[in-house]
């Protein structure tokens, strides 16, 4: 997929664990892992908003577009 | 009735169907054939061609039952919208189509070889219509289940 999730980079920067993020965002650790591993097909705006709030960042900090080919 | 109970009932009913089919294909049909052979010795040469036709037609029926068993197993796992169910339905559709074509081809070959009375074409016609209907319905349901599986996956992977 051309959209990469760089959630792990931002979590490392903010020194936040998966457990902490899952508690703050209110989604399961399994779903955080799906996001981190780039297996998610889509992300809801409200989830994105909660993640940005928890990590104090912008959507562009955790999502990046990569040109294919 | 929950998924597990429903699957158990369906498996139970399917087991009865399998037993009845076995009795029909391997006891009733040969017995009827033997009776007819005794009553009408002039048709004795038709015994084996008809019995072989019946047995060959039975193979797709048993394969369809195996596929139905797979579907019920997935229902028991609460996994109705899944790739295995879609594949099993597609397989049932193809098996029904095969049996329909077999019935059409063999009945016409026997008819033109003077081995099939013209009146027997009517039950063959009903078998062909039934087989075609099963094939079409199974193909459509297979498509829907496949689409449902994609939607379910999308939903599960939307965070």
Short mmCIF file of C-alpha atoms in Angstrom, two decimals:
data_model
loop_
_atom_site.label_atom_id
_atom_site.label_comp_id
_atom_site.label_asym_id
_atom_site.label_seq_id
_atom_site.Cartn_x
_atom_site.Cartn_y
_atom_site.Cartn_z
CA UNK A 1 0.00 0.00 0.00
CA UNK A 2 1.26 3.54 -0.77
CA UNK A 3 0.27 4.86 2.65
CA UNK A 4 2.71 3.84 5.38
CA UNK A 5 1.84 4.00 9.06
CA UNK A 6 4.78 5.33 11.05
CA UNK A 7 3.06 4.96 14.39
CA UNK A 8 5.97 2.99 15.87
CA UNK A 9 8.38 5.87 15.11
CA UNK A 10 6.14 8.40 16.85
CA UNK A 11 5.56 6.02 19.79
CA UNK A 12 9.33 5.62 20.17
CA UNK A 13 9.79 9.42 20.01
CA UNK A 14 7.17 9.94 22.70
CA UNK A 15 8.44 6.89 24.63
CA UNK A 16 4.96 5.39 24.77
CA UNK A 17 4.29 1.65 24.92
CA UNK A 18 1.55 -0.21 23.04
CA UNK A 19 -0.23 -0.85 26.33
CA UNK A 20 -0.24 2.84 27.27
CA UNK A 21 -1.42 3.91 23.83
CA UNK A 22 -4.16 1.29 23.74
CA UNK A 23 -5.40 2.45 27.18
CA UNK A 24 -5.35 6.13 26.20
CA UNK A 25 -6.95 5.63 22.78
CA UNK A 26 -9.43 3.00 23.94
CA UNK A 27 -8.70 0.37 21.30
CA UNK A 28 -7.29 -3.10 21.82
CA UNK A 29 -3.56 -3.87 21.71
CA UNK A 30 -4.31 -6.25 18.83
CA UNK A 31 -5.71 -3.34 16.80
CA UNK A 32 -2.70 -1.15 17.67
CA UNK A 33 -0.48 -3.98 16.39
CA UNK A 34 -2.52 -4.20 13.16
CA UNK A 35 -1.98 -0.46 12.68
CA UNK A 36 1.74 -0.62 13.53
CA UNK A 37 2.35 -3.57 11.20
CA UNK A 38 0.64 -1.82 8.29
CA UNK A 39 -2.05 -4.52 8.01
CA UNK A 40 -4.97 -2.13 8.56
CA UNK A 41 -7.14 -1.44 5.51
CA UNK A 42 -8.58 1.82 6.87
CA UNK A 43 -8.50 4.08 9.91
CA UNK A 44 -11.50 5.95 11.30
CA UNK A 45 -11.19 9.69 11.79
CA UNK A 46 -12.13 9.38 15.46
CA UNK A 47 -9.38 6.77 16.02
CA UNK A 48 -6.90 9.01 14.22
CA UNK A 49 -8.01 11.94 16.37
CA UNK A 50 -7.56 9.94 19.59
CA UNK A 51 -4.10 8.70 18.53
CA UNK A 52 -3.02 12.25 17.62
CA UNK A 53 -4.33 13.47 20.98
CA UNK A 54 -2.53 10.70 22.90
CA UNK A 55 0.77 11.21 21.05
CA UNK A 56 0.35 15.00 20.75
CA UNK A 57 1.07 14.96 17.04
CA UNK A 58 -0.48 15.63 13.62
CA UNK A 59 -1.97 12.91 11.32
CA UNK A 60 0.97 13.52 8.98
CA UNK A 61 3.34 12.49 11.75
CA UNK A 62 1.97 8.95 11.80
CA UNK A 63 0.97 8.54 8.14
CA UNK A 64 3.20 9.01 5.13
CA UNK A 65 2.59 8.67 1.39
CA UNK A 66 5.11 6.69 -0.60
CA UNK A 67 5.09 6.80 -4.41
CA UNK A 68 4.73 3.33 -5.92
CA UNK A 69 6.96 2.02 -8.69
CA UNK B 1 -31.06 -21.64 18.03
CA UNK B 2 -27.39 -20.60 18.04
CA UNK B 3 -24.79 -21.26 15.34
CA UNK B 4 -23.49 -24.44 16.95
CA UNK B 5 -26.95 -25.98 17.44
CA UNK B 6 -27.97 -25.03 13.90
CA UNK B 7 -24.82 -26.65 12.50
CA UNK B 8 -25.47 -29.82 14.55
CA UNK B 9 -29.02 -30.05 13.20
CA UNK B 10 -27.89 -29.46 9.64
CA UNK B 11 -25.18 -32.12 9.99
CA UNK B 12 -27.74 -34.54 11.44
CA UNK B 13 -30.19 -33.93 8.57
CA UNK B 14 -27.34 -34.20 6.06
CA UNK B 15 -26.27 -37.54 7.56
CA UNK B 16 -29.82 -38.85 7.06
CA UNK B 17 -29.75 -37.59 3.45
CA UNK B 18 -26.40 -39.36 2.92
CA UNK B 19 -27.79 -42.65 4.29
CA UNK B 20 -30.94 -42.35 2.14
CA UNK B 21 -28.85 -41.51 -0.94
CA UNK B 22 -26.65 -44.56 -0.30
CA UNK B 23 -29.75 -46.75 0.06
CA UNK B 24 -31.18 -45.26 -3.15
CA UNK B 25 -28.04 -45.52 -5.30
CA UNK B 26 -26.66 -48.83 -4.05
CA UNK B 27 -29.75 -50.78 -2.97
CA UNK B 28 -32.99 -49.44 -4.44
CA UNK B 29 -31.81 -48.69 -7.97
CA UNK B 30 -30.00 -52.05 -8.46
CA UNK B 31 -32.98 -53.88 -6.91
CA UNK B 32 -35.43 -52.09 -9.22
CA UNK B 33 -33.13 -52.85 -12.14
CA UNK B 34 -33.01 -56.55 -11.23
CA UNK B 35 -36.83 -56.65 -10.91
CA UNK B 36 -37.22 -54.99 -14.32
CA UNK B 37 -34.65 -57.34 -15.80
CA UNK B 38 -36.63 -60.32 -14.52
CA UNK B 39 -39.96 -58.89 -15.65
CA UNK B 40 -38.74 -57.74 -19.06
CA UNK B 41 -35.85 -59.97 -20.22
CA UNK B 42 -35.84 -58.11 -23.56
CA UNK B 43 -34.43 -55.06 -21.69
CA UNK B 44 -31.81 -57.04 -19.74
CA UNK B 45 -28.99 -55.49 -21.78
CA UNK B 46 -29.95 -52.05 -20.38
CA UNK B 47 -29.26 -53.06 -16.76
CA UNK B 48 -25.56 -52.21 -16.58
CA UNK B 49 -25.62 -49.04 -18.75
CA UNK B 50 -28.34 -47.56 -16.54
CA UNK B 51 -26.69 -48.70 -13.30
CA UNK B 52 -23.34 -47.22 -14.36
CA UNK B 53 -25.08 -43.94 -15.33
CA UNK B 54 -26.73 -43.83 -11.88
CA UNK B 55 -23.47 -44.51 -10.06
CA UNK B 56 -21.51 -41.95 -12.07
CA UNK B 57 -24.27 -39.40 -11.36
CA UNK B 58 -24.01 -40.30 -7.64
CA UNK B 59 -20.34 -39.22 -7.39
CA UNK B 60 -21.05 -35.44 -7.69
CA UNK B 61 -23.91 -35.84 -5.20
CA UNK B 62 -21.53 -37.28 -2.58
CA UNK B 63 -18.90 -34.61 -3.35
CA UNK B 64 -21.61 -31.96 -2.87
CA UNK B 65 -22.48 -33.52 0.50
CA UNK B 66 -18.80 -33.29 1.54
CA UNK B 67 -18.85 -29.60 0.58
CA UNK B 68 -22.08 -29.10 2.52
CA UNK B 69 -20.38 -30.67 5.56
CA UNK B 70 -17.55 -28.12 5.21
CA UNK B 71 -20.10 -25.30 5.10
CA UNK B 72 -21.84 -26.55 8.25
CA UNK B 73 -18.46 -26.84 10.00
CA UNK B 74 -17.78 -23.17 9.23
CA UNK B 75 -21.29 -22.23 10.45
CA UNK B 76 -20.50 -24.01 13.74
CA UNK B 77 -17.34 -21.87 14.03
CA UNK B 78 -19.45 -18.73 13.43
CA UNK B 79 -17.49 -18.22 10.25
CA UNK B 80 -20.34 -18.24 7.72
CA UNK B 81 -18.94 -15.42 5.58
CA UNK B 82 -15.57 -16.94 4.76
CA UNK B 83 -13.50 -18.04 1.81
CA UNK B 84 -13.97 -21.81 2.52
CA UNK B 85 -17.78 -21.41 2.44
CA UNK B 86 -17.61 -19.42 -0.80
CA UNK B 87 -15.32 -22.06 -2.37
CA UNK B 88 -17.56 -24.92 -1.17
CA UNK B 89 -20.63 -23.25 -2.71
CA UNK B 90 -18.78 -22.67 -5.96
CA UNK B 91 -17.79 -26.33 -5.96
CA UNK B 92 -21.43 -27.37 -5.38
CA UNK B 93 -22.46 -25.15 -8.29
CA UNK B 94 -19.94 -26.83 -10.61
CA UNK B 95 -20.91 -30.33 -9.42
CA UNK B 96 -24.61 -29.59 -10.07
CA UNK B 97 -23.71 -28.28 -13.52
CA UNK B 98 -21.66 -31.42 -14.20
CA UNK B 99 -24.56 -33.69 -13.19
CA UNK B 100 -26.95 -31.64 -15.35
CA UNK B 101 -24.68 -31.93 -18.39
CA UNK B 102 -24.12 -35.63 -17.69
CA UNK B 103 -27.87 -36.23 -17.56
CA UNK B 104 -28.40 -34.25 -20.79
CA UNK B 105 -25.59 -35.96 -22.71
CA UNK B 106 -26.24 -39.52 -21.51
CA UNK B 107 -30.02 -39.28 -21.96
CA UNK B 108 -29.56 -38.06 -25.53
CA UNK B 109 -26.91 -40.69 -26.32
CA UNK B 110 -29.18 -43.42 -24.94
CA UNK B 111 -32.17 -41.95 -26.79
CA UNK B 112 -30.40 -41.98 -30.15
CA UNK B 113 -29.03 -45.47 -29.42
CA UNK B 114 -32.59 -46.71 -28.83
CA UNK B 115 -31.76 -47.41 -25.19
CA UNK B 116 -34.09 -44.80 -23.69
CA UNK B 117 -37.87 -44.73 -24.17
CA UNK B 118 -39.01 -41.27 -25.25
CA UNK B 119 -41.28 -40.99 -22.15
CA UNK B 120 -38.23 -41.21 -19.86
CA UNK B 121 -36.97 -37.91 -21.29
CA UNK B 122 -39.53 -36.08 -19.13
CA UNK B 123 -38.00 -37.11 -15.75
CA UNK B 124 -34.54 -36.42 -17.27
CA UNK B 125 -35.77 -32.95 -18.21
CA UNK B 126 -36.91 -32.31 -14.61
CA UNK B 127 -33.53 -33.54 -13.29
CA UNK B 128 -31.76 -31.17 -15.69
CA UNK B 129 -33.95 -28.19 -14.69
CA UNK B 130 -33.39 -29.01 -10.98
CA UNK B 131 -29.63 -29.40 -11.42
CA UNK B 132 -29.39 -26.16 -13.37
CA UNK B 133 -31.42 -24.31 -10.72
CA UNK B 134 -29.15 -25.65 -7.92
CA UNK B 135 -26.09 -24.67 -9.95
CA UNK B 136 -27.32 -21.11 -10.55
CA UNK B 137 -28.45 -20.53 -6.96
CA UNK B 138 -25.21 -21.97 -5.52
CA UNK B 139 -23.13 -19.77 -7.86
CA UNK B 140 -25.06 -16.65 -6.83
CA UNK B 141 -24.84 -17.45 -3.10
CA UNK B 142 -21.12 -18.23 -3.50
CA UNK B 143 -20.64 -14.76 -5.02
CA UNK B 144 -22.58 -13.09 -2.17
CA UNK B 145 -20.68 -15.01 0.50
CA UNK B 146 -17.40 -13.99 -1.20
CA UNK B 147 -18.49 -10.33 -1.20
CA UNK B 148 -19.64 -10.65 2.42
CA UNK B 149 -16.24 -12.08 3.36
CA UNK B 150 -14.46 -9.08 1.78
CA UNK B 151 -16.76 -6.66 3.65
CA UNK B 152 -16.18 -8.55 6.92
CA UNK B 153 -12.41 -8.42 6.40
CA UNK B 154 -12.54 -4.69 5.59
CA UNK B 155 -14.59 -4.08 8.70
CA UNK B 156 -12.25 -6.14 10.89
CA UNK B 157 -9.21 -4.32 9.52
CA UNK B 158 -10.72 -0.84 9.91
CA UNK B 159 -9.30 0.53 13.13
#
